[in-house]
Short mmCIF file of C-alpha atoms and ligand atoms in Angstrom, two decimals:
data_model
loop_
_atom_site.label_atom_id
_atom_site.label_comp_id
_atom_site.label_asym_id
_atom_site.label_seq_id
_atom_site.Cartn_x
_atom_site.Cartn_y
_atom_site.Cartn_z
CA MET A 1208 73.06 77.62 82.50
CA ALA A 1209 77.19 77.70 83.14
CA LYS A 1210 79.65 76.22 85.87
CA LYS A 1211 81.37 79.05 86.73
CA VAL A 1212 84.91 79.86 88.92
CA LEU A 1213 84.87 83.49 90.76
CA LYS A 1214 87.60 84.32 92.41
CA PHE A 1215 87.82 87.60 94.26
CA GLY A 1216 91.30 89.25 95.46
CA GLY A 1217 92.28 90.95 98.55
CA THR A 1218 90.98 94.72 97.56
CA SER A 1219 87.78 93.05 96.38
CA VAL A 1220 86.70 91.94 99.50
CA GLY A 1221 88.88 94.32 101.39
CA THR A 1222 85.79 95.91 103.72
CA ILE A 1223 82.47 95.03 105.32
CA GLU A 1224 80.90 97.10 102.78
CA ARG A 1225 82.77 95.41 99.42
CA ILE A 1226 81.84 92.05 100.97
CA LEU A 1227 78.34 92.66 100.27
CA HIS A 1228 79.07 93.72 97.06
CA VAL A 1229 80.71 90.39 96.48
CA ALA A 1230 77.42 88.74 97.65
CA ASN A 1231 75.68 90.81 95.09
CA ILE A 1232 77.49 89.53 92.32
CA LEU A 1233 77.41 85.99 93.36
CA LYS A 1234 73.63 86.26 93.89
CA LYS A 1235 73.03 87.99 90.55
CA GLU A 1236 75.09 85.28 88.74
CA PHE A 1237 73.27 82.00 91.01
CA VAL A 1238 70.00 83.77 89.86
CA ALA A 1239 70.68 83.79 86.37
CA GLY A 1240 70.77 80.10 86.69
CA ASN A 1241 74.56 79.28 86.91
CA GLU A 1242 76.37 77.12 89.21
CA ILE A 1243 78.81 78.81 91.01
CA ILE A 1244 81.70 78.50 92.74
CA ALA A 1245 83.50 81.74 94.70
CA VAL A 1246 87.48 81.26 96.12
CA VAL A 1247 88.27 84.28 98.00
CA SER A 1248 92.16 85.66 99.25
CA ALA A 1249 91.91 87.60 102.70
CA MET A 1250 90.62 91.10 103.30
CA SER A 1251 93.50 93.35 101.52
CA GLY A 1252 96.54 93.92 104.38
CA VAL A 1253 95.36 90.85 106.42
CA THR A 1254 98.12 88.61 105.45
CA ASN A 1255 100.82 91.48 105.76
CA GLY A 1256 99.55 92.35 108.95
CA LEU A 1257 99.84 88.06 110.19
CA ILE A 1258 103.66 88.23 108.54
CA GLU A 1259 104.48 91.71 110.88
CA GLN A 1260 102.42 90.40 113.72
CA SER A 1261 104.45 86.88 113.52
CA ASN A 1262 107.89 88.90 112.71
CA SER A 1263 107.46 90.86 116.06
CA ILE A 1264 107.78 87.82 117.46
CA SER A 1265 110.48 85.82 115.74
CA LYS A 1266 112.05 86.18 112.87
CA ASN A 1267 112.38 82.93 112.65
CA PHE A 1268 108.60 82.37 113.46
CA ASN A 1269 108.07 78.77 113.11
CA LYS A 1270 106.88 78.03 109.31
CA ARG A 1271 104.15 75.28 110.24
CA GLU A 1272 102.90 77.89 112.41
CA LEU A 1273 103.17 80.50 109.49
CA ASP A 1274 100.82 78.49 107.68
CA VAL A 1275 98.01 77.41 110.55
CA LEU A 1276 98.14 82.06 111.06
CA LEU A 1277 97.82 83.08 107.39
CA THR A 1278 94.72 80.49 106.12
CA SER A 1279 93.30 82.58 109.01
CA GLY A 1280 92.87 85.46 106.66
CA GLU A 1281 91.08 83.18 103.86
CA GLN A 1282 88.97 81.63 106.35
CA ALA A 1283 87.34 85.12 108.19
CA THR A 1284 86.72 86.02 104.26
CA SER A 1285 85.26 82.68 103.33
CA ALA A 1286 82.44 82.87 106.23
CA LEU A 1287 81.69 86.75 106.22
CA LEU A 1288 80.76 86.05 102.22
CA ALA A 1289 79.13 82.48 102.41
CA GLY A 1290 77.20 84.53 106.06
CA ALA A 1291 76.31 87.54 103.79
CA LEU A 1292 74.68 85.08 100.75
CA ILE A 1293 72.96 83.45 103.44
CA ASP A 1294 71.38 86.55 105.26
CA MET A 1295 70.31 87.49 101.20
CA GLY A 1296 68.45 84.46 101.30
CA ILE A 1297 70.89 82.33 99.37
CA ASN A 1298 71.91 79.35 100.33
CA SER A 1299 75.33 79.17 100.34
CA LYS A 1300 78.35 77.61 102.01
CA SER A 1301 82.12 77.75 103.08
CA TRP A 1302 84.62 74.98 103.17
CA LEU A 1303 88.39 75.05 104.85
CA ASN A 1304 91.09 73.11 103.13
CA TRP A 1305 90.71 69.96 105.11
CA GLN A 1306 87.17 69.82 104.69
CA ILE A 1307 87.45 69.42 100.98
CA PRO A 1308 89.79 68.44 100.98
CA ILE A 1309 92.57 70.10 98.87
CA LEU A 1310 95.80 68.43 98.59
CA THR A 1311 99.20 69.82 98.82
CA GLU A 1312 102.41 68.58 98.06
CA GLY A 1313 105.74 70.79 98.91
CA GLU A 1314 106.54 72.91 101.90
CA HIS A 1315 105.38 75.20 104.08
CA SER A 1316 104.64 78.47 102.76
CA ASN A 1317 105.30 77.15 98.74
CA SER A 1318 103.74 74.19 98.32
CA ARG A 1319 101.41 73.62 95.30
CA ILE A 1320 98.00 71.53 94.94
CA ILE A 1321 97.93 68.30 93.84
CA ASN A 1322 94.21 67.34 93.72
CA MET A 1323 91.13 68.19 95.42
CA SER A 1324 87.95 66.73 95.80
CA VAL A 1325 84.98 67.26 94.29
CA THR A 1326 82.38 65.37 95.43
CA GLU A 1327 80.33 67.15 98.01
CA ILE A 1328 80.61 70.43 96.51
CA ASP A 1329 79.30 69.07 93.29
CA LYS A 1330 76.37 67.36 95.37
CA PHE A 1331 75.91 71.30 97.22
CA LEU A 1332 75.57 72.95 93.90
CA LEU A 1333 73.34 70.22 92.27
CA ASN A 1334 71.18 70.95 95.35
CA LYS A 1335 70.97 74.26 94.56
CA GLY A 1336 73.51 76.72 96.51
CA VAL A 1337 76.52 78.93 96.43
CA ALA A 1338 80.25 77.51 97.37
CA ILE A 1339 82.68 79.28 98.72
CA ILE A 1340 86.69 77.93 99.11
CA PRO A 1341 89.22 80.03 100.32
CA GLY A 1342 91.91 80.99 98.46
CA PHE A 1343 96.00 80.24 99.25
CA GLN A 1344 95.34 77.56 101.33
CA GLY A 1345 95.84 73.82 101.40
CA ILE A 1346 96.35 70.62 103.21
CA SER A 1347 99.22 67.88 102.82
CA LYS A 1348 99.66 64.28 102.69
CA ASN A 1349 100.48 64.37 106.25
CA GLY A 1350 97.85 66.62 107.37
CA GLU A 1351 99.44 69.58 107.64
CA ILE A 1352 97.82 73.19 107.11
CA THR A 1353 99.78 74.52 103.96
CA THR A 1354 99.67 78.20 102.04
CA ILE A 1355 100.70 78.21 98.08
CA GLY A 1356 102.98 81.20 97.98
CA ARG A 1357 101.95 84.95 98.35
CA GLY A 1358 98.90 86.00 95.81
CA GLY A 1359 97.95 82.41 95.45
CA SER A 1360 94.41 82.80 95.38
CA ASP A 1361 94.54 82.96 91.48
CA ALA A 1362 96.38 79.26 91.57
CA THR A 1363 93.62 78.28 93.82
CA ALA A 1364 90.86 79.38 91.08
CA VAL A 1365 92.29 77.89 88.33
CA ALA A 1366 93.17 74.49 90.29
CA VAL A 1367 89.41 74.58 91.42
CA ALA A 1368 87.87 75.35 87.82
CA LYS A 1369 90.40 72.75 86.21
CA ILE A 1370 89.83 70.08 88.85
CA PHE A 1371 85.56 71.00 88.97
CA ASN A 1372 85.21 70.83 84.99
CA ALA A 1373 83.91 74.94 85.40
CA ASP A 1374 82.88 76.71 81.96
CA SER A 1375 84.99 79.32 83.39
CA CYS A 1376 87.40 81.63 85.37
CA GLU A 1377 86.59 84.66 86.00
CA ILE A 1378 89.46 86.59 88.27
CA TYR A 1379 87.78 89.92 89.45
CA THR A 1380 90.22 92.47 91.03
CA ASP A 1381 90.33 96.09 91.46
CA VAL A 1382 91.43 97.22 87.43
CA ASP A 1383 89.49 96.88 84.34
CA GLY A 1384 91.66 94.26 83.08
CA VAL A 1385 95.00 94.33 81.31
CA PHE A 1386 96.18 97.27 79.86
CA SER A 1387 98.94 97.81 77.04
CA THR A 1388 100.87 99.57 79.59
CA ASP A 1389 100.49 101.04 83.30
CA PRO A 1390 97.15 103.33 82.82
CA ASN A 1391 98.32 105.40 86.15
CA LYS A 1392 101.63 106.24 84.42
CA ILE A 1393 100.91 106.76 81.01
CA PRO A 1394 96.77 108.03 80.86
CA VAL A 1395 96.40 106.25 76.95
CA ALA A 1396 96.89 102.91 77.91
CA LYS A 1397 94.11 101.06 76.73
CA LYS A 1398 92.40 98.06 78.23
CA ILE A 1399 93.64 94.49 76.54
CA ASN A 1400 90.33 92.59 75.02
CA LYS A 1401 91.64 89.46 74.34
CA ILE A 1402 95.61 88.24 75.20
CA SER A 1403 97.36 84.93 74.66
CA TYR A 1404 98.24 83.32 77.69
CA ASP A 1405 102.11 83.44 76.46
CA GLU A 1406 101.68 87.74 76.08
CA MET A 1407 100.64 87.48 79.72
CA LEU A 1408 103.71 85.71 80.88
CA GLU A 1409 105.72 88.01 79.52
CA LEU A 1410 103.70 90.95 80.61
CA SER A 1411 103.59 89.64 84.25
CA SER A 1412 106.72 88.99 84.79
CA LEU A 1413 107.46 92.22 83.48
CA GLY A 1414 105.34 93.90 85.88
CA ALA A 1415 102.00 93.95 85.25
CA LYS A 1416 100.55 92.64 88.63
CA VAL A 1417 97.05 91.65 87.75
CA ILE A 1418 97.26 88.22 87.59
CA GLN A 1419 99.98 85.62 89.40
CA SER A 1420 102.05 84.23 86.66
CA SER A 1421 101.87 80.76 87.78
CA ALA A 1422 98.24 80.43 87.59
CA VAL A 1423 98.22 81.60 84.00
CA GLN A 1424 100.81 79.05 82.99
CA THR A 1425 98.73 76.42 85.24
CA ALA A 1426 95.45 77.90 83.03
CA MET A 1427 97.81 77.24 79.57
CA MET A 1428 98.99 73.83 80.28
CA TYR A 1429 95.13 72.80 81.03
CA ASN A 1430 93.59 75.24 77.95
CA LEU A 1431 91.47 76.75 80.65
CA PRO A 1432 90.12 80.43 79.33
CA LEU A 1433 90.42 82.73 81.51
CA GLU A 1434 88.95 86.39 82.52
CA ILE A 1435 90.39 89.68 84.20
CA ARG A 1436 87.49 91.96 85.11
CA SER A 1437 86.83 94.50 87.65
CA THR A 1438 84.41 93.64 91.25
CA PHE A 1439 83.38 97.52 90.68
CA THR A 1440 82.55 98.16 87.22
CA GLU A 1441 80.22 95.82 85.02
CA ARG A 1442 82.49 96.43 81.82
CA ASN A 1443 83.95 93.55 79.89
CA GLY A 1444 87.16 92.70 80.80
CA THR A 1445 90.50 91.24 79.43
CA LYS A 1446 90.50 87.23 78.20
CA ILE A 1447 93.24 84.67 77.79
CA PHE A 1448 93.36 81.90 75.73
CA ASN A 1449 95.11 80.75 73.26
CA ARG A 1450 97.10 82.43 70.34
CA GLU A 1451 94.58 80.35 67.84
CA ASN A 1452 91.69 82.46 69.10
CA ILE A 1453 93.08 85.91 68.82
CA ASP A 1454 93.17 87.98 65.23
CA TYR A 1455 96.48 90.22 65.40
CA GLU A 1456 95.72 93.43 63.43
CA LYS A 1457 98.46 95.13 65.91
CA SER A 1458 101.90 93.69 65.69
CA VAL A 1459 102.40 94.96 69.09
CA THR A 1460 99.81 94.16 72.33
CA GLY A 1461 101.37 96.01 74.85
CA VAL A 1462 104.78 97.71 76.22
CA ALA A 1463 105.95 96.72 79.93
CA TYR A 1464 108.75 98.19 82.09
CA SER A 1465 110.76 97.58 85.22
CA LYS A 1466 112.72 99.37 87.29
CA ASP A 1467 114.84 97.21 89.45
CA ASP A 1468 117.55 95.78 87.15
CA ALA A 1469 121.51 96.96 87.38
CA LYS A 1470 124.31 96.74 84.54
CA ILE A 1471 127.35 95.77 84.99
CA THR A 1472 130.36 95.75 82.35
CA LEU A 1473 134.15 93.59 82.62
CA ILE A 1474 136.11 95.79 80.56
CA GLY A 1475 139.32 94.12 79.06
CA VAL A 1476 138.78 90.01 79.95
CA LEU A 1477 140.74 87.76 78.07
CA ASP A 1478 139.18 86.80 74.75
CA LYS A 1479 139.51 82.98 74.96
CA PRO A 1480 136.77 79.83 75.67
CA GLY A 1481 135.62 79.47 78.68
CA VAL A 1482 135.98 82.92 80.06
CA ALA A 1483 132.44 83.26 80.11
CA ALA A 1484 131.52 80.13 81.91
CA ASP A 1485 134.64 81.16 84.15
CA ILE A 1486 132.63 84.20 85.03
CA PHE A 1487 129.02 83.18 85.21
CA GLU A 1488 129.20 80.09 86.96
CA PRO A 1489 130.39 81.54 90.27
CA ILE A 1490 126.92 83.75 89.98
CA SER A 1491 124.90 81.21 88.96
CA ASN A 1492 126.06 79.00 92.12
CA ASP A 1493 124.89 82.24 94.30
CA GLN A 1494 121.17 81.44 92.36
CA ILE A 1495 121.61 85.28 91.41
CA ASN A 1496 119.81 85.00 87.75
CA VAL A 1497 121.54 86.90 85.15
CA ASP A 1498 118.92 88.74 82.86
CA MET A 1499 120.64 90.51 79.09
CA VAL A 1500 124.23 89.21 78.44
CA ILE A 1501 126.13 90.79 76.14
CA GLN A 1502 130.11 90.55 74.74
CA ASN A 1503 131.45 92.79 72.61
CA ILE A 1504 133.67 91.66 69.22
CA SER A 1505 137.28 92.27 70.48
CA SER A 1506 139.42 93.81 67.55
CA ASP A 1507 142.66 92.79 68.76
CA HIS A 1508 141.37 89.15 69.25
CA LYS A 1509 142.96 89.59 72.16
CA LYS A 1510 140.90 91.55 74.95
CA THR A 1511 136.72 91.97 74.93
CA ASP A 1512 134.38 93.80 77.05
CA ILE A 1513 131.29 91.78 78.65
CA THR A 1514 128.38 93.20 79.75
CA PHE A 1515 125.20 91.55 81.74
CA THR A 1516 122.12 92.51 83.68
CA ILE A 1517 121.15 91.39 86.97
CA LYS A 1518 117.99 92.30 89.95
CA ARG A 1519 119.06 95.26 91.43
CA HIS A 1520 119.18 93.35 94.47
CA ASP A 1521 121.60 91.05 93.98
CA LEU A 1522 123.96 94.51 92.90
CA LEU A 1523 126.52 93.94 95.70
CA LYS A 1524 126.57 90.50 96.43
CA THR A 1525 127.56 89.98 92.14
CA LEU A 1526 130.50 92.15 92.73
CA GLU A 1527 131.15 90.49 95.47
CA ILE A 1528 131.65 87.23 93.66
CA LEU A 1529 133.48 89.06 90.73
CA LYS A 1530 136.28 90.51 92.86
CA HIS A 1531 136.48 86.98 94.72
CA ASN A 1532 136.72 85.23 91.36
CA LYS A 1533 140.33 84.37 91.47
CA ARG A 1534 139.93 82.41 87.48
CA ILE A 1535 139.05 85.56 85.71
CA LYS A 1536 141.20 88.71 84.78
CA TYR A 1537 140.06 92.21 83.63
CA ASP A 1538 141.00 95.71 83.90
CA GLU A 1539 138.30 97.41 85.13
CA ILE A 1540 134.88 97.37 86.32
CA ASN A 1541 131.89 99.16 86.17
CA HIS A 1542 128.53 98.85 87.28
CA ASN A 1543 125.42 101.29 87.38
CA ASP A 1544 122.12 100.33 89.18
CA ARG A 1545 119.98 103.76 87.94
CA VAL A 1546 119.24 101.50 84.56
CA SER A 1547 115.47 100.06 83.65
CA LYS A 1548 113.99 97.21 81.12
CA VAL A 1549 111.38 98.45 79.02
CA SER A 1550 109.96 95.75 76.57
CA ILE A 1551 107.60 95.49 73.46
CA VAL A 1552 105.33 92.19 73.51
CA GLY A 1553 103.33 90.62 71.21
CA ALA A 1554 101.94 87.56 69.65
CA GLY A 1555 101.60 90.01 66.17
CA MET A 1556 105.68 90.28 66.05
CA VAL A 1557 106.11 86.52 64.76
CA SER A 1558 104.60 87.78 61.47
CA THR A 1559 105.27 90.87 60.82
CA PRO A 1560 109.12 92.14 60.13
CA GLY A 1561 110.23 95.74 61.17
CA VAL A 1562 109.05 95.69 64.62
CA THR A 1563 113.21 95.70 66.22
CA TYR A 1564 114.37 98.31 63.54
CA LYS A 1565 111.11 100.91 64.74
CA MET A 1566 111.32 100.01 68.21
CA PHE A 1567 115.49 101.59 67.80
CA ARG A 1568 114.80 104.08 65.57
CA GLY A 1569 111.28 105.15 67.78
CA LEU A 1570 114.19 105.50 70.98
CA ALA A 1571 116.90 107.24 68.86
CA GLU A 1572 114.26 109.73 68.21
CA LYS A 1573 114.04 110.75 71.53
CA ASN A 1574 117.86 110.41 71.93
CA ILE A 1575 117.48 107.27 74.43
CA ASN A 1576 120.46 105.52 74.84
CA ILE A 1577 120.48 101.88 74.63
CA LEU A 1578 122.69 99.91 76.59
CA ALA A 1579 121.37 96.40 76.16
CA ILE A 1580 119.19 94.27 73.71
CA SER A 1581 117.37 91.24 74.16
CA THR A 1582 115.04 89.50 72.36
CA SER A 1583 113.43 86.15 71.93
CA GLU A 1584 109.79 85.24 69.70
CA ILE A 1585 107.36 87.32 70.92
CA LYS A 1586 109.21 90.01 73.14
CA LEU A 1587 111.78 92.84 72.68
CA SER A 1588 113.54 93.80 75.64
CA VAL A 1589 116.12 97.05 75.94
CA ILE A 1590 118.15 98.21 79.08
CA ILE A 1591 117.89 102.04 79.12
CA ASN A 1592 119.23 104.95 82.00
CA GLU A 1593 116.22 104.81 84.11
CA LYS A 1594 115.03 108.38 84.07
CA ASP A 1595 114.36 107.52 80.20
CA THR A 1596 111.94 105.17 81.19
CA LEU A 1597 108.50 106.79 81.17
CA GLU A 1598 109.24 108.81 77.79
CA ALA A 1599 110.51 105.30 76.22
CA VAL A 1600 107.37 103.26 77.31
CA LYS A 1601 105.18 106.53 75.49
CA LYS A 1602 106.99 106.53 72.49
CA LEU A 1603 106.67 103.28 72.12
CA HIS A 1604 103.50 103.19 72.64
CA THR A 1605 102.61 105.82 70.30
CA ILE A 1606 104.58 104.05 67.12
CA PHE A 1607 103.40 100.75 67.61
CA LYS A 1608 99.86 102.28 67.55
CA LEU A 1609 98.33 101.47 71.31
CA ASP A 1610 97.25 105.05 72.29
N1 LIG B 639 96.41 86.63 100.77
C1 LIG B 639 97.28 86.13 100.05
C2 LIG B 639 98.33 87.00 99.45
O1 LIG B 639 98.15 88.62 100.12
C3 LIG B 639 97.11 85.29 99.16
C4 LIG B 639 95.78 85.84 97.93
O2 LIG B 639 95.87 87.48 97.97
O3 LIG B 639 96.03 85.70 96.70
O4 LIG B 639 99.25 86.96 99.18
MG1 MG B 640 96.27 88.82 96.60
#
């Protein structure tokens, strides 16, 4: 017997038929003798639909009321699922955020779960019933209804697993798990059986959107094992835990890419102390995140070029800031928003020499030009022209033996 938290995302509960299917999964786990807490999202599209409705009243819809509105999505699925189980002859009950209560801190639409009470639900589990908890919602110290950010049901599930001291936390979704790259674009992509928290964080922040990054961060902090698996197949999913639990046969675990980057080059800036700070200070003051920075070595010690990358939607604003920056001088400014970032991620890199040159050699063989490079302990990223993205991903996936 185990105490399990099972979380079901929007597509898993997207229709009444699917809710009945989820009820059957829960029934099976319950009949096998486990203590079950299910955390549910709103039916897919519901949260977006509610946001649209609020926007059609006002682009500045009251934040407090928006949270009250949005929590209704998860409220509906919780009741439908509990009702479905009861109809199948299984004792079940749903609770809303304030009934548990799930205590949060922070502003509306972006709160954090800080605690919740376990007594009543634990008692219910002991008396044999399936408990249903709505994801994404909470209540503040002042008694206001809050939400914890889009995709927040993952974070609710991790918090519930931690606070209820569960043996496992399974995230049910519409794919089989985490893949070595995007399986929709690269059919030879393979499901990863085991991955460490830090690799998962690199992959999800790079665009592999199967689980919310902040939920992985919390799980890592508490060393709480996660499993991502499909609602629609019986196949094993991807297990996420500490690096120590993994034997790294391969240097690279996955290849990720994102197509929302832009690159700016300042040509002919003075090569003297303080110039880089003068360039980047006003950019960061405007909350724009600079990703990679490259400064060429100047051959005459007078002038140099500085290239950096940012998110594409920040390009116009960044160019404006640079043009109005009276503290810097340069000959010319270039920008390119048709670039993408391709990254290889793997904890196995730490102990394998030669990964860097292999990546560069592979791209060269395909005649792909590298525009910028950045590295960290378990990640190597390059900026390339957007049109080369898929070819680059395919090549790297092959040379690092992931096909
Ligand atoms: N329903 C919320 C959203 O769509 C929370 C979630 O699905 O995790 O963002
Ligand atoms: Mg979701």
